[in-house]
Structure formats: C-alpha cells, structure tokens
Coordinates of C-alpha atoms and ligand atoms in Angstrom, one line a residue:
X1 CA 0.0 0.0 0.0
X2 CA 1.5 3.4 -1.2
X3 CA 2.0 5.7 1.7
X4 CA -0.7 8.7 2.1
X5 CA 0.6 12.7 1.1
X6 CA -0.1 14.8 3.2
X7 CA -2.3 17.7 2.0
X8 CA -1.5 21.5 2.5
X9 CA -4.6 23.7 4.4
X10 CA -5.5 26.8 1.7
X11 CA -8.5 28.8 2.4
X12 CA -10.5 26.5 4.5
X13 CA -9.8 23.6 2.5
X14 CA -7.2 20.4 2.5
X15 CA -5.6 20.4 -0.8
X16 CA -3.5 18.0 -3.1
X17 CA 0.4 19.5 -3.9
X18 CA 0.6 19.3 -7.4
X19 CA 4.4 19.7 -7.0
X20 CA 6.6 17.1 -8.9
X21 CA 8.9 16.8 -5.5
X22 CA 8.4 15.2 -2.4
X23 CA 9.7 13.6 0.5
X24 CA 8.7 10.8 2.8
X25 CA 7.8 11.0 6.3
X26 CA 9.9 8.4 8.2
X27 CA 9.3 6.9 12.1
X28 CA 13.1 7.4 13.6
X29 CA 12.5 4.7 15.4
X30 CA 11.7 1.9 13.6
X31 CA 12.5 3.7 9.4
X32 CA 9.0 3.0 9.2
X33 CA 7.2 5.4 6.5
X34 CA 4.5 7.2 8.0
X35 CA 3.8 9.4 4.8
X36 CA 4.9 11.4 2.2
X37 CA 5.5 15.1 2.5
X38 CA 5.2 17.4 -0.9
X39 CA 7.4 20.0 -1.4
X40 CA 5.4 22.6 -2.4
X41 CA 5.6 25.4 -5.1
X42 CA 6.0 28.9 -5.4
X43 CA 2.3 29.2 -6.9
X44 CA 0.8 27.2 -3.8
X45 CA 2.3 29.6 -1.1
X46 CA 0.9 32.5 -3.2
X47 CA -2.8 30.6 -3.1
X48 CA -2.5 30.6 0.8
X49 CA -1.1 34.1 1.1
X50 CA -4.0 35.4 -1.0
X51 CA -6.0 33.9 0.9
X52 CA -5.2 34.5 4.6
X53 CA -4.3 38.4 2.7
X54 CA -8.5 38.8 1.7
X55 CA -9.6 37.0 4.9
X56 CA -7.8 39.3 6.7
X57 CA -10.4 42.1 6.5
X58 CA -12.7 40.8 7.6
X59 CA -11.0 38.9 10.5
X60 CA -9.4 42.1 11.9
X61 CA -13.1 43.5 12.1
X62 CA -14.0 40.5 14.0
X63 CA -14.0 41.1 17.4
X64 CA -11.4 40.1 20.0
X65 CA -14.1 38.4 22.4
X66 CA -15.2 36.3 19.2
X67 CA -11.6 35.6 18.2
X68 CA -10.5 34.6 21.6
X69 CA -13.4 31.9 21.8
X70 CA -12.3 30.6 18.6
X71 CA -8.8 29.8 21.4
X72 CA -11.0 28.2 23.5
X73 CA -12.7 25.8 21.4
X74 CA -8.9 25.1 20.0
X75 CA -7.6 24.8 24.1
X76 CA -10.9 22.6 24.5
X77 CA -10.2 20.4 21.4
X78 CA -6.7 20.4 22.3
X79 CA -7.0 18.5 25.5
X80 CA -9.6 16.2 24.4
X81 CA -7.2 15.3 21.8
X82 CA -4.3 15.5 24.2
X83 CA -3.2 12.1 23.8
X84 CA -3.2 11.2 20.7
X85 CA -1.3 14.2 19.5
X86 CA 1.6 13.2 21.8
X87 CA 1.6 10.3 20.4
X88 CA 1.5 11.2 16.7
X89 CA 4.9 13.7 17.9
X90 CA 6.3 10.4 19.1
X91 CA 5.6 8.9 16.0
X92 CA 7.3 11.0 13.1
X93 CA 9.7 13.1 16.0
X94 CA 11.2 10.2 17.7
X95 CA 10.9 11.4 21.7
X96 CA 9.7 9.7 24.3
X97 CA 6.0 9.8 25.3
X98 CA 6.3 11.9 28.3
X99 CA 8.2 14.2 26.3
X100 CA 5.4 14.7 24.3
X101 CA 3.0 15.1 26.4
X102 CA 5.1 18.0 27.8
X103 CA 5.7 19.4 24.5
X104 CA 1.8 19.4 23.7
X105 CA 1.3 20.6 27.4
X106 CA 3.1 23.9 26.5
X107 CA 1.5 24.6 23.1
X108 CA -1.7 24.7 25.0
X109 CA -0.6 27.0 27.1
X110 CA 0.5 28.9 24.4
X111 CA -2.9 28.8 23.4
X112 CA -4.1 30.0 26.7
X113 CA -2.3 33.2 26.6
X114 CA -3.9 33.7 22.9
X115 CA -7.5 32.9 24.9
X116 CA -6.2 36.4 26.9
X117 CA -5.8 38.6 24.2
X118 CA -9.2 41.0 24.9
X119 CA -7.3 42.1 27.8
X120 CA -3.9 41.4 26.2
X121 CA -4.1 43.7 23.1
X122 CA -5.5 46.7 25.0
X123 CA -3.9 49.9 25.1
X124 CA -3.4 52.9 27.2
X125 CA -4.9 56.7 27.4
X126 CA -3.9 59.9 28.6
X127 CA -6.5 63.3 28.3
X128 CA -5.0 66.9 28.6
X129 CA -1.7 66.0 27.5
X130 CA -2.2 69.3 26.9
X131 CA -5.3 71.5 27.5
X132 CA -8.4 70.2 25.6
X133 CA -5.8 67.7 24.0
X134 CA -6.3 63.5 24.6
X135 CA -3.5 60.9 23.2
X136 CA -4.9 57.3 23.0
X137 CA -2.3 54.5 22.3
X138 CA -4.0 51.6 20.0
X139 CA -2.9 48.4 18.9
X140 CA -3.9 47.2 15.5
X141 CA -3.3 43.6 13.7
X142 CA -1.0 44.1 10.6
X143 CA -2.1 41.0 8.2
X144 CA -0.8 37.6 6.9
X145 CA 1.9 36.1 9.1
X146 CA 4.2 33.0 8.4
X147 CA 6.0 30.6 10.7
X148 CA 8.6 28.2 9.2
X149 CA 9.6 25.8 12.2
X150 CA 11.7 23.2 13.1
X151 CA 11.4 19.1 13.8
X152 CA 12.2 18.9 16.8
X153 CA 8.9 20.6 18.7
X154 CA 6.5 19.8 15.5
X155 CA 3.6 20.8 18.0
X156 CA 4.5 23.1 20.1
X157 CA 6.6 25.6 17.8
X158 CA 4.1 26.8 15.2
X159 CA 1.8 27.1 18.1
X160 CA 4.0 30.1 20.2
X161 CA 3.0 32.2 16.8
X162 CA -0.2 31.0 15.5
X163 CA -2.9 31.4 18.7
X164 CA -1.4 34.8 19.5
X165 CA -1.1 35.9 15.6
X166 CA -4.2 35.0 14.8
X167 CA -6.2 36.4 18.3
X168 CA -4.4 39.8 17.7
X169 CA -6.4 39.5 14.2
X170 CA -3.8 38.8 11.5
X171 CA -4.0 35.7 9.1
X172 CA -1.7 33.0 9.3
X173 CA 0.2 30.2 7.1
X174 CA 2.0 27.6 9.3
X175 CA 5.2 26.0 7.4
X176 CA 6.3 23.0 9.1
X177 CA 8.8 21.0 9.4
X178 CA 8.9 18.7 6.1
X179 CA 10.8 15.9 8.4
X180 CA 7.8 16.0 10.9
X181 CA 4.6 17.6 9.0
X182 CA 2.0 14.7 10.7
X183 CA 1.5 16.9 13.8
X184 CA 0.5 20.3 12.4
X185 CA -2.1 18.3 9.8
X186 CA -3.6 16.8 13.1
X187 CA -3.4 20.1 14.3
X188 CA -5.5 22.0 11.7
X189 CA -7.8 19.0 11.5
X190 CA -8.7 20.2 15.0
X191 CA -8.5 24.5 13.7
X192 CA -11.2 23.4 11.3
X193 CA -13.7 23.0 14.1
X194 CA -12.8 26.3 15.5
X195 CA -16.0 28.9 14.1
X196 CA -12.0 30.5 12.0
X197 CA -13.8 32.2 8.7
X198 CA -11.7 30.5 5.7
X199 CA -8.1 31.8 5.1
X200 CA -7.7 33.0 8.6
X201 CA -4.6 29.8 9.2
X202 CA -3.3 27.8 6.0
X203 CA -0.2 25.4 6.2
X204 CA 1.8 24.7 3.3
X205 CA 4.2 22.3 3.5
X206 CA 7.8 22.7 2.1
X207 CA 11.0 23.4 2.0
X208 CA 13.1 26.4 0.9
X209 CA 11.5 27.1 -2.1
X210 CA 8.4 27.7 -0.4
X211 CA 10.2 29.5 2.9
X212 CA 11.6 31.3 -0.1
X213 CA 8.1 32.3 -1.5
X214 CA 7.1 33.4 1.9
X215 CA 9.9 35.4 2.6
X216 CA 9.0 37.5 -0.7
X217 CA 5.4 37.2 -0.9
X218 CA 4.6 41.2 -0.8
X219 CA 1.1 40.4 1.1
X220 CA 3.5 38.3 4.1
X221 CA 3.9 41.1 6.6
X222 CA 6.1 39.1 9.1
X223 CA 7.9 36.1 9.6
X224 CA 8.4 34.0 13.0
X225 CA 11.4 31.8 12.2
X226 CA 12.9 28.8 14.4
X227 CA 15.4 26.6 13.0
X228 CA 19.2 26.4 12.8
X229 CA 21.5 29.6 13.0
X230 CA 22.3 29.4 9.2
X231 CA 18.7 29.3 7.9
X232 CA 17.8 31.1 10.6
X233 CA 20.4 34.2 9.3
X234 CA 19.3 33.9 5.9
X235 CA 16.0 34.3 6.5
X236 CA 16.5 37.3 8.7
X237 CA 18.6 38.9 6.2
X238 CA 16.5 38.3 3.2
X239 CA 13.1 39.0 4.9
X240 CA 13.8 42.3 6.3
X241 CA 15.4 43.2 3.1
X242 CA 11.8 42.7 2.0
X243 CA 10.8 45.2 4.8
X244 CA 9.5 42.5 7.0
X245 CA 9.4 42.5 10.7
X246 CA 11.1 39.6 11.8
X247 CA 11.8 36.8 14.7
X248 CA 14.3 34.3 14.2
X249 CA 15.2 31.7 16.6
X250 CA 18.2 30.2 15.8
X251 CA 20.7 27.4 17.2
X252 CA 22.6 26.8 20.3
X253 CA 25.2 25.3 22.6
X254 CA 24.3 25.9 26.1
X255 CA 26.8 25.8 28.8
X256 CA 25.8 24.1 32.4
X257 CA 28.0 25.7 35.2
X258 CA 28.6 23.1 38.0
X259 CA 29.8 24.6 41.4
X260 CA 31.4 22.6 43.6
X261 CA 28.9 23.7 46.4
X262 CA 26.0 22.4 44.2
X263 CA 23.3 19.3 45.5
X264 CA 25.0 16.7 43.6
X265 CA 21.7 14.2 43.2
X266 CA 19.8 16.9 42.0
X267 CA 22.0 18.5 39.9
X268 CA 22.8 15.5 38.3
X269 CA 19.5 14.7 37.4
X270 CA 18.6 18.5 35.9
X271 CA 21.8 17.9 33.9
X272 CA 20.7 14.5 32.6
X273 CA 17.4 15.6 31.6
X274 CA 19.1 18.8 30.0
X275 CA 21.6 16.7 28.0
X276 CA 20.0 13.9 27.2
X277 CA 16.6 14.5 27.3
X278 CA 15.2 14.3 23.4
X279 CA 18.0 13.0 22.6
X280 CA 19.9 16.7 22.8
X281 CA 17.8 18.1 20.4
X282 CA 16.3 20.6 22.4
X283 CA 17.7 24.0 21.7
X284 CA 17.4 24.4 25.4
X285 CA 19.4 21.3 26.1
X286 CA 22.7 21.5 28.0
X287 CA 25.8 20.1 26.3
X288 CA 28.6 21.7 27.9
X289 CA 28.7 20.9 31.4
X290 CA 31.7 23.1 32.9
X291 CA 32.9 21.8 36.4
X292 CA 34.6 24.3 39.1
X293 CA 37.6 23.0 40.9
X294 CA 36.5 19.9 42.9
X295 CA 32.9 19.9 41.7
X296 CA 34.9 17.6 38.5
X297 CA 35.6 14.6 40.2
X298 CA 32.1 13.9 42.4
X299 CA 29.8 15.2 39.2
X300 CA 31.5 13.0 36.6
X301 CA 31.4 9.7 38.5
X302 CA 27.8 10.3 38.9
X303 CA 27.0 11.5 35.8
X304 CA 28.9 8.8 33.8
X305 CA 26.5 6.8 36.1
X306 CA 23.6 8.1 36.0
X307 CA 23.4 8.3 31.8
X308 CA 25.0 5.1 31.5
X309 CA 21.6 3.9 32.8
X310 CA 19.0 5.6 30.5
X311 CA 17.1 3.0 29.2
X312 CA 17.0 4.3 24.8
X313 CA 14.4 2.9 22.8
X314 CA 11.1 3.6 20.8
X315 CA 9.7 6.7 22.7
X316 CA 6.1 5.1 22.8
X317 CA 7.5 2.6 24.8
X318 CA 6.3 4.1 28.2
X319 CA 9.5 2.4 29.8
X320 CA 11.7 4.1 27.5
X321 CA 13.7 7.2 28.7
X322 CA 15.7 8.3 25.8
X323 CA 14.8 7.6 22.2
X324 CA 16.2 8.4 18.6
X325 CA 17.6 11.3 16.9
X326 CA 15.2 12.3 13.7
X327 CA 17.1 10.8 11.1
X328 CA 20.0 8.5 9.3
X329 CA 22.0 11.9 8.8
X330 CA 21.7 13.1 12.1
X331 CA 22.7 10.2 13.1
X332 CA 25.8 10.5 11.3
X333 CA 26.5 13.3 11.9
X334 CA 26.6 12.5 15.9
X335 CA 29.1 10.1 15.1
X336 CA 30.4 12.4 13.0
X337 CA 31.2 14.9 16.0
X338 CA 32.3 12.0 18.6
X339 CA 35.1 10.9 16.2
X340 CA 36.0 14.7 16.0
X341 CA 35.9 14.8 19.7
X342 CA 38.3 11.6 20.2
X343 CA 40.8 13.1 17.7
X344 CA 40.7 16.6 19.3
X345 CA 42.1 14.9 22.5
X346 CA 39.1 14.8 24.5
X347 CA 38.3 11.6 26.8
X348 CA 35.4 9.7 25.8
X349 CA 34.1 8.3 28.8
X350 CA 30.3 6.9 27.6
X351 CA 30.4 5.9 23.7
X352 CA 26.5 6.4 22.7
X353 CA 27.9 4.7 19.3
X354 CA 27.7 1.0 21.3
X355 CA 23.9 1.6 21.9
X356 CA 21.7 -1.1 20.7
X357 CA 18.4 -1.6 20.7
X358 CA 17.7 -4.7 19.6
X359 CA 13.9 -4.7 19.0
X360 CA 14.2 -1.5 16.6
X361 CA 16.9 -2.6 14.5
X362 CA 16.0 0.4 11.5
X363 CA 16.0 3.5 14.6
X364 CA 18.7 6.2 14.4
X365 CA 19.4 5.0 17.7
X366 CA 23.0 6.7 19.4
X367 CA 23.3 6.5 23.0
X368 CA 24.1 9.0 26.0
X369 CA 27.3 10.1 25.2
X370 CA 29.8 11.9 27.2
X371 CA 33.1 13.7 26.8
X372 CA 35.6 14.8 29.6
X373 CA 39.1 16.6 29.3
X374 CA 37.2 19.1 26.9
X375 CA 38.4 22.1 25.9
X376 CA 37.2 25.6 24.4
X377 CA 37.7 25.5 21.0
X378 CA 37.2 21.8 20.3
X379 CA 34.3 21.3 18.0
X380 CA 32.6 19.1 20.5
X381 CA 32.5 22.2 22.6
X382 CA 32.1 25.3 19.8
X383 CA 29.2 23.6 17.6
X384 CA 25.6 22.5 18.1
X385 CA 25.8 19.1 17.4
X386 CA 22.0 18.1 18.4
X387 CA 22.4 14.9 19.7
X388 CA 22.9 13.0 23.2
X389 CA 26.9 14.1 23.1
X390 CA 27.9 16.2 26.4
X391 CA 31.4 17.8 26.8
X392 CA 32.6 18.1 30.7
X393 CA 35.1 20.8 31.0
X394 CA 36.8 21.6 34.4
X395 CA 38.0 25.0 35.3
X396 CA 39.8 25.9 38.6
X397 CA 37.2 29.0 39.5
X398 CA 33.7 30.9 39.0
X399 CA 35.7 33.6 36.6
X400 CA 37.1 31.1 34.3
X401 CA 33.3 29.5 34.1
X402 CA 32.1 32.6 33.3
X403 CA 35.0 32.7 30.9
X404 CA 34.1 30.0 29.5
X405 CA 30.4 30.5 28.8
X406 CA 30.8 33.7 27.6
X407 CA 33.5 31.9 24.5
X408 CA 30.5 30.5 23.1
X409 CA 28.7 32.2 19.8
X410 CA 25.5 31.5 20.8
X411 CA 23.4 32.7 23.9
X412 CA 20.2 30.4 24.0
X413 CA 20.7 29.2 27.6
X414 CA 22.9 29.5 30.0
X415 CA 22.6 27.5 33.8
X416 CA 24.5 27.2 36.7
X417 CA 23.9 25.0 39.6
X418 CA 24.8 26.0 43.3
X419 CA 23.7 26.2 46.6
X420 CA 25.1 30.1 46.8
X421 CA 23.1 33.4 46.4
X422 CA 26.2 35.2 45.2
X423 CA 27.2 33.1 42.2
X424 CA 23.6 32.6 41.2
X425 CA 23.0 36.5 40.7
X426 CA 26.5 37.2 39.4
X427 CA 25.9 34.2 37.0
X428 CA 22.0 35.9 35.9
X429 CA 23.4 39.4 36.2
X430 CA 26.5 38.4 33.6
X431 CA 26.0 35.9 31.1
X432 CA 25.1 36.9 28.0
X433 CA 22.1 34.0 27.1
X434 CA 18.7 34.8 26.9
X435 CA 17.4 31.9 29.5
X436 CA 19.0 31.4 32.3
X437 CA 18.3 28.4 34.7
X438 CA 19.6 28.6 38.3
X439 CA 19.4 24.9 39.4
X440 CA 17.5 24.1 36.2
X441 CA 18.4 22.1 33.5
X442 CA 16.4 23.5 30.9
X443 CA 15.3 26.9 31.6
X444 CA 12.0 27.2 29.1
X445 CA 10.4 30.3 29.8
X446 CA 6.1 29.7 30.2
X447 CA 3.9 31.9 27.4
X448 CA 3.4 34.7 29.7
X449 CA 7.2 35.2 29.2
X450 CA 9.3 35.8 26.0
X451 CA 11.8 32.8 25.0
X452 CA 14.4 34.6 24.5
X453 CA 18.2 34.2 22.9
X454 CA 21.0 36.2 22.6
X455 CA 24.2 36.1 20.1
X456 CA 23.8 34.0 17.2
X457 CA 21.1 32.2 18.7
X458 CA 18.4 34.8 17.8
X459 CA 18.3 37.8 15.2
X460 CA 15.7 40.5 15.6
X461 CA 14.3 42.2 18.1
X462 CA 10.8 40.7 19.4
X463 CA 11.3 37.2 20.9
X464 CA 8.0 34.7 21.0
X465 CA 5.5 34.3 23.5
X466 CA 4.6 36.8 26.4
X467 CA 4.7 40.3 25.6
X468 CA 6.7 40.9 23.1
X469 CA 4.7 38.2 21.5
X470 CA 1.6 41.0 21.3
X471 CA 4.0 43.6 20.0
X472 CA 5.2 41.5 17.2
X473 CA 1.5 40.8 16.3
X474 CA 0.7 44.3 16.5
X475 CA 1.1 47.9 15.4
X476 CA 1.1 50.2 17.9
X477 CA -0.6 53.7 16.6
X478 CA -1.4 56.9 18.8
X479 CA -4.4 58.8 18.6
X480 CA -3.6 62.6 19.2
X481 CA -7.4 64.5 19.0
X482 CA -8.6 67.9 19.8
X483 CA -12.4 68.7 19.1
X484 CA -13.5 72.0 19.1
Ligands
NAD501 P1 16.6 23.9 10.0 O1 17.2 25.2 10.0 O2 17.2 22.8 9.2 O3 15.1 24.0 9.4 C1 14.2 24.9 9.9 C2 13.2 25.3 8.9 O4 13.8 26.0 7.8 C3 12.5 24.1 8.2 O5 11.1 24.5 8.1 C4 13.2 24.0 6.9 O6 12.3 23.5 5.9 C5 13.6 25.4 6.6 N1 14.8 25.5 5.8 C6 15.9 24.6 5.8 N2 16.9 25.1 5.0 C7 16.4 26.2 4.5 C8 17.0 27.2 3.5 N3 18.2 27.0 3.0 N4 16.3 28.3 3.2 C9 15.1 28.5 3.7 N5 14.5 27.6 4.6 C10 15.1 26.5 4.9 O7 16.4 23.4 11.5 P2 15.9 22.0 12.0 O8 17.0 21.0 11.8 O9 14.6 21.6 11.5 O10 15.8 22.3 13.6 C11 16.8 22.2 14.5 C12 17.4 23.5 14.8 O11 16.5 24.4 15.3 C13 18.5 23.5 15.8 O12 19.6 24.3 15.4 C14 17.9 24.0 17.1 O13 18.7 24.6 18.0 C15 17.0 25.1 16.4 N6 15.9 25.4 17.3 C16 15.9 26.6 17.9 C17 14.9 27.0 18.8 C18 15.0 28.3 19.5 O14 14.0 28.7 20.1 N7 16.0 29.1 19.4 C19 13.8 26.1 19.1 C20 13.8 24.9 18.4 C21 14.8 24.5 17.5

C-alpha cells in the first residue's frame, strides 16, 4: 500500500500539492514510513497568502471576544485530543512519550495566553496632555503572518506564533517542518472545528522554495522563524530586506555551570534531563557541562552513572527514557562529532555509538554520550551538534566558568547550579544568554514570558511568547485628538 501525502490547508480547505517533489515522512524509530511530504511550489504559497491576505479584512473587524473563543474551542479540542497528539509527535519526532506530552502541554498554554488577548491587546490613554488635548495609544493587527519551524517541537513551535497571531487579528500560514509535518495536519484537523472564517490559518508544507516564497510574498507582513543559526540568518537577512518584521530563533550550545557547592543528586539529574533529554535536540538542552575545581571529580562519577543507565528505545514505549535522533544523517553526523571529539584529544568516557536496541533494529538510535578533558575550541565544545553528546570541561574558578560560557557564539541558555546566592545572581546578572536556569536544567520560559536568545542564537528584536509576543503581532498607533 502506497504511503498517504499529506495535504497542504488553503482557504479552508485540504488540498492535493501538485508539485513534482516530495519527500517521505519516516518513524526514527523503527524507518518505518509514516507518509509522504510534498514539497510545495511557489504558486501554492501564493494561493494561501492570498488567501489568509483577503480573509484578513474581515478577520481584523471580528471582534477580539469572538476571536478569543475561537482559542477556546482550540484549548478545549486540544485537551480532548491531548493524547493522541503526543503520540502522533512520538511517531514521526522520535521522543519519548512523556516528552510529548510536555511538548503538547506547552502549546496549549501557548494557546491559553492567545485565549487572553481581549485584555492582552488593550492599550493605554492619557487626556489633557495638553489643554483640551487627549493621546490614546492603539494596537492594531497588521495581516498575513508565516512561521517556518523546526522538527524537533513539530507541535509546540508553530503554536507560540499561530494562537497569539491569529487572536491579535492577522492571518496565518504555518510552514512545518517537512521531516515531521504529521503533527501540524492533526493540528489543523482540530482548527477546522474552531467557528476561524476560511483563510484565517493555511499550512503549506515545504522546504526552501516555499520558505523562499514566503519570505518575498509582498502580502506576508512578518515572519516567525525557528530553525538552525544558518537558515535562521538567511531568512532574517532576506526577509527584512523585503521590509519585513522579523523573529528568528536560531541554534545553540548551552553551557551548564557546575559549582562545587552544588546538591549533587539533584544536579545531576537537571543535567541528565538537559543533556539527554530528546536526545539533545532541544535547543534548550545542556551540552557543555563546565565543572569548578572539585565539583569535576564527584559530578563525573555520577553523571557517567547516571546516563550510562538511560534506558534508549522507541519513545512510545512508556519504559523508555531516551529515544532516537530524527534521522540516518543526524545520526551521522553524531558520530560524526564523537570521532572529531576523540581526535581533538578529548576523553570519551560513555560511547553512545555502542547503543543497541535490539527490538528496533532500523532507529537512528546513538546512545548518551559523554566527553571529559574538553576544551574551548574543540568542536565538541564550539558547535551544536544536536544529539545526546555532552562535553565536561573543568576550570579551577567561577571567573574562568564565566569565561568559558561567555566563548560560546550563541546565547540560548545559559545554567549554573549552586547552593550560593552570590554566584547565582553574578551568574544571571552576567551571562550573556537569553534563558537562564539557576538549578534548572532546561530553563523554558512559560507563554506569559518571552523565550528569549541572545548572540547567534536569535536575530531581531521581538522574541516569542509573552509580551513581546503581542508587539510582534501588533502595530502600535497613537491617537492625538482635539475637538473644538
Ligand atoms: P533547519 O534550520 O534545518 O530548518 C528549519 C526550517 O527552515 C524548516 O522548516 C526547513 O524546511 C527550513 N529550511 C531549511 N533550510 C532552508 C534554507 N536554506 N532556506 C530556507 N528555509 C530552509 O532546522 P531543524 O534541523 O529543523 O531544527 C533544528 C534547529 O532548530 C537546531 O539548530 C535548534 O537549535 C533550532 N531550534 C531553535 C529554537 C529556539 O528557540 N532558538 C527552538 C527549536 C529549535
């Protein structure tokens, strides 16, 4: 039986790709072939644009009560749904099942803070600024927005754009990820029963040439990018060349700061779950842990331990605590980067490449992986490698952490565990990362707050979620009136 092909979402309606290329749609765990992903064309993204561009005038006169109960009825259908969305992420992502169920936990309360947005979008007054003269600020939706997202959150990342977009009043086209597309079709099965007039959200599914077509559509007023630092420069470049406003989430290495004064059960189980925890492709996961004097010698021992007993295989398994990375080439290049790492002179301690799992033979299984004797500069320590693969490095003192952390070209996430005030705020007050965890492995900011990233690990100005979220939705305009 030939594999189904996924259809793209235009104007209210599921429709056939008529491009020549596409792509299948594999399980990481077992190479099964879920579907097959078309890559669409340059035509099709200008079908979805016009659309969500003439539904937008009406839908910015609709008014925010009735578009925040359209977020409702999504929240609602959301939870009833809750499981097998989580699963369907486990399917064509490859993470564990609790994993998903995390991931899907947070795009509903992404959702949530879209339900909000009567209150949310309001703006502010003042009369007599001078006699006889009142200056009202407004907010006003701009039009058709497009998210291009990554595989490694196929729920959860279109949805930190598409609730709020949408509940501000714009129109919306959803490009996911062409390596895991099953979870956003199963989520616009669930936006059609939402009361959304056609053309409000579309998805088109793609690759570059259609990120491409977005990107120069005239009608796409902004773009919410999360990917890889590389795409995600490119399309910053190129789409406010266009005159775009634009967020774009790029790559990361974070670094973990380990203090010798640090609660080593604890700790150690934040830093598995950072490191290790879908597979390291989070781009909040830790994979530099950086030890302080004669934290190095109790946190190794128990971290070689500890992640020498994650059990890895097929994330629907509920027993299973680590699963695969996405695909064959991310598989390579894993053991790609642990090769690199033994010939660089680092000491490889846990070898993730001797992972089996014998029931799943056809999984781009790798197992926990670690590194010690790292350096700065090694490409183990410099480059997102996005896998289970964490470097140890040990420095005699808080300065050289800080040092250390501060080497790194990206600023996702930055965490130090300790049990003392005075590193902790030194740590927040200096590091240049948009998160910062103290004692937390993977500091994810809720949807009332931005996500932020620093360095090469974000370009532009507006971050996702919280407030900034309703500014990048919005225009802000001022009212200045005198009547006589
Ligand atoms: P990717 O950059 O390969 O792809 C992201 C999106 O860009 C996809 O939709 C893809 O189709 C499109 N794309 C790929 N190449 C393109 C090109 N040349 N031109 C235009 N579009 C292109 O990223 P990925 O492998 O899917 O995701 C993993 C990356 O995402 C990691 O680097 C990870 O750190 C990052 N990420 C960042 C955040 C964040 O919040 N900063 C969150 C999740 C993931």
């Amino acid at each position: 039986m030939s594999a189904k092909i996924v259809k793209n979402y235009i104007n209210g309606s599921w429709v056939a790709s008529k491009s020549s290329r596409k792509q299948p749609v594999l399980n990481p765990a077992t190479g099964e072939t879920l579907a097959e992903v078309p890559l669409s064309t340059a035509a099709e993204v200008d079908r979805a644009v016009q659309a969500a561009h003439e539904a937008f005038q009406e839908w910015r006169t609709t008014p925010p009560y009735t578009r925040a109960r359209s977020m409702f009825k999504f929240k609602n259908l959301m939870e009833e749904h809750f499981e097998e969305l989580s699963r369907l992420v486990v399917q064509e992502n490859g993470k564990t099942i609790d994993e998903a169920r995390g991931e899907v936990r947070r795009s509903i309360e992404n959702i949530e803070l879209a339900a909000g947005i009567p209150q949310q979008m309001m703006g502010y007054n003042l009369e007599d600024v001078a006699q006889g003269i009142d200056e009202t600020a407004l907010r006003q939706p701009i039009g058709v927005f497009a998210a291009i997202n990554p595989f490694n959150f196929p729920a959860m990342v279109p949805l930190w754009f598409l609730p709020v977009g949408v509940a501000c009043g714009n129109t919306f086209i959803v490009k996911p990820s062409p390596l895991t597309p099953l979870s956003q079709e199963f989520v616009f099965r669930l936006l059609e029963d939402c009361d959304l007039p056609d053309g409000v959200v579309n998805m088109i599914n793609g690759d570059e040439e259609a990120v491409n077509a977005l990107i120069d559509h005239p009608d796409v007023r902004g773009i919410s990018f999360v990917g890889s630092t590389k795409v995600a420069k490119l399309v910053y470049e190129r789409a406010t060349r266009n005159g775009k406003r634009v967020q774009a989430q790029g790559g990361a290495k974070n670094h973990m700061v380990v203090m010798p004064d640090a609660d080593l059960p604890k700790t150690i189980g934040a830093i598995i779950g950072s490191a290790y925890g879908c597979a390291g492709q989070r781009c909040l996961a830790g994979s530099v842990m950086v030890t302080v004097g004669d934290a190095h010698k109790p946190f190794m021992e128990a971290l070689a331990d500890a992640a020498s007993k994650l059990r890895v295989g097929y994330g629907l398994e509920e027993t299973t605590q680590m699963g695969p990375v996405v695909t064959q080439q991310a598989l390579n290049r894993v053991c790609t980067y642990i090769e690199r790492g033994q010939t660089e002179g680092a000491k490889l301690v846990l070898d993730g490449r001797k992972t089996q799992v014998k029931e799943h033979p056809n999984g781009n299984f790798v197992g926990p992986t670690i590194f010690d004797n790292a350096k700065p500069g090694m490409s183990i320590v410099t480059d997102e490698i996005f896998g289970p693969v964490l470097s140890v490095i040990n420095v005699p003192d808080f300065e050289s952490a800080i040092d250390t952390v501060e080497l790194s070209r990206y600023g996702n996430a930055a965490s130090i565990f300790t049990s003392n005030g005075r590193y902790a705020r030194d740590f927040k007050y200096r590091v240049r990362a948009g998160n910062i965890g103290v004692n937390i492995g993977v500091a994810a900011p809720i949807a009332t707050f931005p996500f932020g990233g620093m360095k090469d690990s974000f370009f532009g100005d507006l971050h996702g979620q919280g407030p900034d979220a309703i500014n990048f939705f919005t225009d802000r305009k001022v009212v200045i009136e005198r009547w006589f």
